[in-house]
Amino acid sequence: MVSGLEVSDAVVRYGSVTAVDGVTLAVPPGRVVALLGPSGSGKSTLLRAVAGLEPLASGSIRWDGEDLADVKVHRRNFGLVFQDAQLFPTMTVGRNIAYGLSRWDRAAQRTRVAEMLELVGLPGFEDRRVTELSGGQAQRIALARSLAPSPRALLLDEPLSALDTGLRRRLAEDLARILRETHTTAIHVTHDHQEAFTVADTVAVLQEGRLLQIDDPDALRRTPSSKDVAAFLGFRAFVTHQQAHELGWSGTLPVGAVLGIGPSSLVLDDTGVEVPVVDQGYTVEDVEIGVRLPDGQRAVVSAPERVEGPTVRVRLIGGAVTPA
Ligand SMILES: Nc1ncnc2c1ncn2[C@@H]1O[C@H](COP(=O)(O)OP(=O)(O)OP(=O)(O)O)[C@@H](O)[C@H]1O
């Protein structure tokens, strides 16, 4: 018997739209898998199918070998967290967290609520009104509420995407810690690859309902299985072995592979190749300088500040190896 969650050749259709198209993946106990993909790639639909909110047209979803097709949503014992916290507005924070603990006695509920608040970094929040919470606090409480009854798995559907960037990064790190500390088996849906890499052990990349690649973050970053996956991860220009070496790269590319150039693949270097600057834009941390490579492709190099002048000198120091 295989333990944990197993999705086999799952297909979900909405009328003539095939939203999930033959996806197979496993989530072993205590592991966190991210479903990553652009809007409309079928991430939420797959998560909803695992939760029991959408029926499969074919394929199966199993837990510890048991087919869940006839197991109703609330009997699956999966915790759900959505983009908007969906807390009960008339209840206190404490009552929200205790919601799934109705079979526990009062004292045990109180202890569990306090434990969960400690876990999500909001100790002492029991008597707060949920209408007075910030967006980030509300998501922490939603997480505490889902984890309180110790579900056998947690299903998170873009839980951080309504938050601003800085907060999202911090909460992603907290979420990763919380899931690991509690050995929670989880699926985390996101369209943000940085968030997927922070939260998950394994990342499944979806496009148009199909699973393109499932791997750990390092393997995904270094060896994306196709140019589509590479492009989605931010590798937007692709060069041959010869071109890479002309840009100063010293690595070796296998036959039939190209090197994807992402935001950290090029550096400014006075001894490097001179290329025209085509645009410059600020990010939170630095400036992204758009440059035109010798073959006309646009690539990006990060710099601490805007550059003056029409050209910069760059050197290629890394990239993603992917089939041509
Ligand atoms: N209730 C529905 N009825 C009909 N089509 C739907 C429904 N929900 C989703 N779809 C379609 O199924 C496909 C997958 O949608 P889904 O919401 O699963 O994608 P997603 O990757 O989660 O996207 P997003 O990041 O925008 O939420 C899309 O083509 C979408 O238009």
Short mmCIF file of C-alpha atoms and ligand atoms in Angstrom, two decimals:
data_model
loop_
_atom_site.label_atom_id
_atom_site.label_comp_id
_atom_site.label_asym_id
_atom_site.label_seq_id
_atom_site.Cartn_x
_atom_site.Cartn_y
_atom_site.Cartn_z
CA MET A 1 0.00 0.00 0.00
CA VAL A 2 1.28 3.47 -0.90
CA SER A 3 0.79 5.93 1.95
CA GLY A 4 -0.22 9.57 1.69
CA LEU A 5 -2.04 11.15 -1.19
CA GLU A 6 -1.92 9.69 -4.68
CA VAL A 7 -3.49 11.35 -7.70
CA SER A 8 -3.54 9.03 -10.73
CA ASP A 9 -4.32 10.19 -14.25
CA ALA A 10 -6.90 12.66 -12.92
CA VAL A 11 -9.18 14.40 -15.41
CA VAL A 12 -11.65 17.15 -14.46
CA ARG A 13 -13.99 18.71 -17.01
CA TYR A 14 -16.32 21.70 -16.93
CA GLY A 15 -18.58 21.01 -19.90
CA SER A 16 -16.29 21.04 -22.93
CA VAL A 17 -13.33 22.55 -20.98
CA THR A 18 -10.79 20.03 -19.71
CA ALA A 19 -9.41 21.88 -16.69
CA VAL A 20 -7.23 19.01 -15.40
CA ASP A 21 -5.88 16.72 -18.09
CA GLY A 22 -4.41 13.43 -16.89
CA VAL A 23 -2.38 14.54 -13.86
CA THR A 24 -0.49 11.97 -11.79
CA LEU A 25 1.34 12.97 -8.63
CA ALA A 26 1.95 11.79 -5.07
CA VAL A 27 2.21 13.64 -1.77
CA PRO A 28 3.97 11.38 0.76
CA PRO A 29 3.14 11.89 4.47
CA GLY A 30 4.67 15.03 5.93
CA ARG A 31 5.66 16.43 2.54
CA VAL A 32 4.53 19.68 0.94
CA VAL A 33 3.83 19.81 -2.79
CA ALA A 34 3.19 23.12 -4.55
CA LEU A 35 0.96 23.29 -7.63
CA LEU A 36 2.52 26.08 -9.67
CA GLY A 37 1.27 27.48 -12.94
CA PRO A 38 -0.17 30.50 -14.71
CA SER A 39 -3.78 31.57 -14.37
CA GLY A 40 -6.14 28.98 -15.84
CA SER A 41 -3.62 26.11 -15.68
CA GLY A 42 -5.96 24.01 -13.53
CA LYS A 43 -4.26 24.36 -10.13
CA SER A 44 -7.39 25.27 -8.16
CA THR A 45 -9.48 22.71 -9.98
CA LEU A 46 -7.03 19.93 -9.09
CA LEU A 47 -6.99 21.08 -5.46
CA ARG A 48 -10.79 21.20 -5.40
CA ALA A 49 -10.90 17.67 -6.81
CA VAL A 50 -8.59 16.45 -4.03
CA ALA A 51 -10.85 18.20 -1.50
CA GLY A 52 -13.88 16.46 -3.00
CA LEU A 53 -15.43 19.68 -4.31
CA GLU A 54 -15.17 18.65 -7.99
CA PRO A 55 -15.81 15.14 -9.34
CA LEU A 56 -13.22 13.40 -11.52
CA ALA A 57 -14.24 12.57 -15.10
CA SER A 58 -11.65 9.77 -14.93
CA GLY A 59 -8.63 8.71 -12.90
CA SER A 60 -8.46 8.39 -9.13
CA ILE A 61 -7.50 10.14 -5.91
CA ARG A 62 -6.42 7.89 -3.05
CA TRP A 63 -5.37 8.34 0.53
CA ASP A 64 -3.28 5.52 2.02
CA GLY A 65 -4.48 3.40 -0.88
CA GLU A 66 -8.20 4.09 -0.30
CA ASP A 67 -10.08 5.54 -3.31
CA LEU A 68 -11.78 8.76 -2.19
CA ALA A 69 -14.32 8.90 -5.05
CA ASP A 70 -17.23 8.10 -2.73
CA VAL A 71 -15.86 9.89 0.34
CA LYS A 72 -17.68 13.19 0.95
CA VAL A 73 -15.79 16.46 1.49
CA HIS A 74 -16.11 16.60 5.29
CA ARG A 75 -15.25 12.90 5.65
CA ARG A 76 -11.95 13.27 3.81
CA ASN A 77 -10.46 14.97 6.86
CA PHE A 78 -8.52 17.53 4.83
CA GLY A 79 -8.11 21.11 6.08
CA LEU A 80 -8.78 23.88 3.56
CA VAL A 81 -7.33 27.40 3.43
CA PHE A 82 -8.41 29.85 0.73
CA GLN A 83 -7.21 33.20 -0.60
CA ASP A 84 -9.66 35.12 1.57
CA ALA A 85 -9.49 33.76 5.09
CA GLN A 86 -13.27 33.09 5.24
CA LEU A 87 -13.36 33.46 9.01
CA PHE A 88 -16.74 33.60 10.77
CA PRO A 89 -17.17 37.35 11.35
CA THR A 90 -19.47 37.07 14.36
CA MET A 91 -17.13 34.81 16.33
CA THR A 92 -13.96 35.73 18.20
CA VAL A 93 -10.60 34.51 16.95
CA GLY A 94 -10.65 31.80 19.63
CA ARG A 95 -14.11 30.51 18.61
CA ASN A 96 -13.02 30.48 14.97
CA ILE A 97 -10.03 28.30 15.78
CA ALA A 98 -12.11 26.02 18.01
CA TYR A 99 -14.71 25.57 15.27
CA GLY A 100 -13.52 22.11 14.26
CA LEU A 101 -13.03 20.99 17.86
CA SER A 102 -16.68 20.64 18.92
CA ARG A 103 -16.09 17.11 20.18
CA TRP A 104 -13.30 18.26 22.48
CA ASP A 105 -14.05 19.36 26.05
CA ARG A 106 -13.76 23.07 26.87
CA ALA A 107 -10.40 22.87 28.62
CA ALA A 108 -8.84 20.86 25.78
CA GLN A 109 -10.25 23.35 23.26
CA ARG A 110 -8.74 26.27 25.18
CA THR A 111 -5.33 24.58 25.31
CA ARG A 112 -5.43 23.71 21.62
CA VAL A 113 -6.48 27.24 20.61
CA ALA A 114 -3.63 28.74 22.66
CA GLU A 115 -1.19 26.25 21.11
CA MET A 116 -2.34 27.13 17.58
CA LEU A 117 -2.10 30.88 18.24
CA GLU A 118 1.44 30.37 19.51
CA LEU A 119 2.27 28.34 16.39
CA VAL A 120 1.08 31.05 13.98
CA GLY A 121 2.78 33.83 15.94
CA LEU A 122 -0.33 35.47 17.42
CA PRO A 123 -0.30 34.37 21.08
CA GLY A 124 -3.05 35.90 23.23
CA PHE A 125 -5.37 36.74 20.31
CA GLU A 126 -8.22 34.51 21.62
CA ASP A 127 -10.69 37.30 22.38
CA ARG A 128 -9.98 39.54 19.38
CA ARG A 129 -12.77 40.18 16.89
CA VAL A 130 -11.94 38.85 13.44
CA THR A 131 -13.17 42.09 11.87
CA GLU A 132 -10.26 43.87 13.57
CA LEU A 133 -7.53 41.67 12.06
CA SER A 134 -5.18 42.71 9.25
CA GLY A 135 -5.15 40.58 6.09
CA GLY A 136 -1.98 38.79 7.18
CA GLN A 137 -3.33 38.12 10.69
CA ALA A 138 -6.59 36.79 9.24
CA GLN A 139 -4.65 34.32 7.07
CA ARG A 140 -2.65 33.18 10.11
CA ILE A 141 -5.91 32.58 11.99
CA ALA A 142 -7.37 30.71 9.01
CA LEU A 143 -4.27 28.50 9.05
CA ALA A 144 -4.61 27.95 12.81
CA ARG A 145 -8.29 27.04 12.38
CA SER A 146 -7.47 24.51 9.67
CA LEU A 147 -4.61 22.91 11.61
CA ALA A 148 -6.39 22.77 15.00
CA PRO A 149 -8.26 19.46 14.44
CA SER A 150 -5.05 17.83 13.06
CA PRO A 151 -6.35 17.11 9.55
CA ARG A 152 -4.54 14.35 7.70
CA ALA A 153 -3.62 16.87 4.99
CA LEU A 154 -3.89 20.60 4.41
CA LEU A 155 -5.02 22.02 1.06
CA LEU A 156 -4.01 25.66 0.55
CA ASP A 157 -5.45 27.57 -2.42
CA GLU A 158 -3.41 30.76 -3.03
CA PRO A 159 -3.52 31.54 0.72
CA LEU A 160 -1.09 34.46 0.42
CA SER A 161 -2.01 36.01 -2.91
CA ALA A 162 -4.28 38.71 -1.49
CA LEU A 163 -1.40 40.09 0.62
CA ASP A 164 1.19 42.68 -0.42
CA THR A 165 4.59 41.44 -1.62
CA GLY A 166 6.70 41.98 1.50
CA LEU A 167 4.14 40.39 3.79
CA ARG A 168 3.66 37.54 1.34
CA ARG A 169 7.37 36.68 1.44
CA ARG A 170 7.44 36.74 5.26
CA LEU A 171 4.28 34.68 5.60
CA ALA A 172 5.54 32.16 3.04
CA GLU A 173 8.59 31.58 5.26
CA ASP A 174 6.38 31.25 8.35
CA LEU A 175 4.06 28.88 6.53
CA ALA A 176 7.01 26.70 5.48
CA ARG A 177 8.19 26.54 9.10
CA ILE A 178 4.72 25.78 10.47
CA LEU A 179 4.07 22.98 7.98
CA ARG A 180 7.45 21.39 8.77
CA GLU A 181 7.14 21.76 12.56
CA THR A 182 3.73 20.11 12.50
CA HIS A 183 4.81 17.46 9.92
CA THR A 184 1.78 18.44 7.88
CA THR A 185 1.12 16.79 4.53
CA ALA A 186 0.04 19.63 2.26
CA ILE A 187 -0.74 20.85 -1.24
CA HIS A 188 -0.10 24.55 -1.79
CA VAL A 189 -1.51 26.26 -4.90
CA THR A 190 0.30 29.37 -6.14
CA HIS A 191 1.22 31.20 -9.35
CA ASP A 192 4.36 32.68 -7.69
CA HIS A 193 7.42 30.48 -8.19
CA GLN A 194 9.37 32.11 -5.39
CA GLU A 195 6.52 31.30 -2.99
CA ALA A 196 6.35 27.71 -4.29
CA PHE A 197 10.11 27.28 -3.77
CA THR A 198 9.89 28.69 -0.22
CA VAL A 199 6.94 26.62 0.95
CA ALA A 200 7.25 23.28 -0.84
CA ASP A 201 9.64 20.31 -0.90
CA THR A 202 8.37 19.39 -4.35
CA VAL A 203 6.92 21.64 -7.04
CA ALA A 204 4.49 20.47 -9.74
CA VAL A 205 4.34 22.82 -12.74
CA LEU A 206 1.00 22.84 -14.56
CA GLN A 207 0.05 24.36 -17.89
CA GLU A 208 -3.33 24.05 -19.58
CA GLY A 209 -4.32 21.27 -17.19
CA ARG A 210 -1.25 19.16 -17.82
CA LEU A 211 1.62 18.39 -15.48
CA LEU A 212 4.80 19.62 -17.19
CA GLN A 213 7.30 18.70 -14.47
CA ILE A 214 7.38 17.65 -10.83
CA ASP A 215 10.68 18.07 -9.02
CA ASP A 216 12.40 19.64 -6.04
CA PRO A 217 13.04 23.40 -6.37
CA ASP A 218 16.75 22.99 -7.10
CA ALA A 219 16.23 20.52 -9.94
CA LEU A 220 13.47 22.70 -11.40
CA ARG A 221 15.69 25.76 -11.36
CA ARG A 222 18.78 24.01 -12.76
CA THR A 223 17.18 21.62 -15.25
CA PRO A 224 13.65 22.60 -16.25
CA SER A 225 12.17 19.86 -18.46
CA SER A 226 11.21 22.23 -21.30
CA LYS A 227 11.54 25.81 -22.48
CA ASP A 228 7.94 26.38 -21.32
CA VAL A 229 8.80 25.44 -17.75
CA ALA A 230 12.03 27.47 -17.93
CA ALA A 231 10.18 30.53 -19.28
CA PHE A 232 7.58 30.27 -16.54
CA LEU A 233 10.39 30.27 -13.95
CA GLY A 234 11.84 33.47 -15.46
CA PHE A 235 14.41 32.11 -17.94
CA ARG A 236 13.32 34.14 -20.94
CA ALA A 237 16.33 34.00 -23.31
CA PHE A 238 17.93 30.76 -24.54
CA VAL A 239 21.44 30.41 -25.91
CA THR A 240 23.52 27.61 -27.42
CA HIS A 241 26.79 26.33 -25.96
CA GLN A 242 28.72 28.51 -28.41
CA GLN A 243 26.70 31.66 -27.60
CA ALA A 244 26.98 30.98 -23.86
CA HIS A 245 30.76 30.78 -24.12
CA GLU A 246 30.88 33.99 -26.14
CA LEU A 247 29.07 35.60 -23.20
CA GLY A 248 31.76 34.35 -20.80
CA TRP A 249 30.12 31.19 -19.47
CA SER A 250 32.57 28.42 -18.59
CA GLY A 251 30.21 25.45 -18.15
CA THR A 252 29.37 22.54 -20.45
CA LEU A 253 26.00 21.96 -22.11
CA PRO A 254 24.89 18.43 -23.01
CA VAL A 255 24.17 17.80 -26.70
CA GLY A 256 20.66 18.96 -27.62
CA ALA A 257 20.40 21.35 -24.67
CA VAL A 258 20.32 25.14 -24.45
CA LEU A 259 21.02 27.45 -21.54
CA GLY A 260 18.10 29.49 -20.24
CA ILE A 261 19.09 32.97 -19.05
CA GLY A 262 17.21 34.23 -15.99
CA PRO A 263 17.43 37.33 -13.77
CA SER A 264 20.53 36.06 -11.90
CA SER A 265 22.35 34.45 -14.84
CA LEU A 266 24.07 37.63 -16.06
CA VAL A 267 26.21 40.02 -14.01
CA LEU A 268 27.69 43.41 -14.82
CA ASP A 269 31.41 42.97 -15.49
CA ASP A 270 33.84 45.57 -16.92
CA THR A 271 35.69 42.81 -18.79
CA GLY A 272 32.49 41.30 -20.22
CA VAL A 273 30.66 41.56 -23.54
CA GLU A 274 29.23 44.98 -24.42
CA VAL A 275 25.47 44.89 -25.04
CA PRO A 276 22.85 47.64 -25.59
CA VAL A 277 20.53 48.60 -22.74
CA VAL A 278 16.90 48.44 -23.91
CA ASP A 279 15.02 49.29 -20.71
CA GLN A 280 15.44 49.63 -16.94
CA GLY A 281 12.92 49.03 -14.18
CA TYR A 282 12.96 49.03 -10.41
CA THR A 283 12.10 45.96 -8.32
CA VAL A 284 11.82 46.01 -4.53
CA GLU A 285 15.46 44.98 -4.12
CA ASP A 286 17.29 46.37 -7.15
CA VAL A 287 17.11 47.59 -10.76
CA GLU A 288 16.41 45.16 -13.59
CA ILE A 289 18.32 46.24 -16.68
CA GLY A 290 16.93 44.86 -19.93
CA VAL A 291 19.72 44.21 -22.44
CA ARG A 292 19.80 43.04 -26.06
CA LEU A 293 21.99 39.93 -26.50
CA PRO A 294 24.15 39.66 -29.67
CA ASP A 295 21.49 37.47 -31.36
CA GLY A 296 18.71 39.98 -30.60
CA GLN A 297 17.05 38.28 -27.62
CA ARG A 298 16.22 40.39 -24.56
CA ALA A 299 17.74 39.33 -21.24
CA VAL A 300 17.80 40.89 -17.80
CA VAL A 301 20.69 41.75 -15.53
CA SER A 302 20.20 42.93 -11.93
CA ALA A 303 22.08 45.96 -10.68
CA PRO A 304 22.04 47.95 -7.43
CA GLU A 305 21.17 51.17 -9.28
CA ARG A 306 20.17 52.51 -12.71
CA VAL A 307 22.98 52.70 -15.24
CA GLU A 308 23.86 55.72 -17.37
CA GLY A 309 24.76 55.30 -21.03
CA PRO A 310 23.42 53.19 -23.88
CA THR A 311 25.43 49.99 -23.21
CA VAL A 312 26.69 47.83 -20.34
CA ARG A 313 29.24 45.02 -20.18
CA VAL A 314 27.89 41.67 -18.96
CA ARG A 315 29.15 38.17 -18.20
CA LEU A 316 27.09 34.99 -18.12
CA ILE A 317 27.69 33.13 -14.86
CA GLY A 318 24.86 30.58 -14.80
CA GLY A 319 21.51 29.52 -16.18
CA ALA A 320 19.07 26.65 -16.58
CA VAL A 321 19.94 23.66 -18.74
CA THR A 322 16.91 22.68 -20.78
CA PRO A 323 16.14 20.73 -23.98
CA ALA A 324 16.46 22.94 -27.08
N1 LIG B 1 -16.67 26.54 -12.43
C1 LIG B 1 -16.11 26.53 -13.64
N2 LIG B 1 -16.87 26.39 -14.75
C2 LIG B 1 -16.32 26.36 -15.98
N3 LIG B 1 -14.99 26.46 -16.20
C3 LIG B 1 -14.18 26.61 -15.15
C4 LIG B 1 -14.70 26.66 -13.81
N4 LIG B 1 -13.65 26.80 -12.96
C5 LIG B 1 -12.54 26.84 -13.73
N5 LIG B 1 -12.86 26.73 -15.03
C6 LIG B 1 -11.90 26.69 -16.16
O1 LIG B 1 -10.99 25.63 -15.91
C7 LIG B 1 -9.66 26.02 -16.25
C8 LIG B 1 -8.76 25.88 -15.03
O2 LIG B 1 -9.17 26.82 -14.05
P1 LIG B 1 -8.52 26.90 -12.59
O3 LIG B 1 -9.28 27.90 -11.81
O4 LIG B 1 -8.41 25.53 -12.04
O5 LIG B 1 -7.07 27.42 -12.94
P2 LIG B 1 -5.99 28.06 -11.95
O6 LIG B 1 -4.68 27.57 -12.46
O7 LIG B 1 -6.33 27.76 -10.55
O8 LIG B 1 -6.15 29.59 -12.28
P3 LIG B 1 -6.12 30.86 -11.27
O9 LIG B 1 -4.69 30.99 -10.84
O10 LIG B 1 -6.55 31.99 -12.18
O11 LIG B 1 -7.07 30.56 -10.18
C9 LIG B 1 -9.76 27.42 -16.82
O12 LIG B 1 -9.84 27.33 -18.21
C10 LIG B 1 -11.04 27.95 -16.24
O13 LIG B 1 -11.61 28.90 -17.09
#
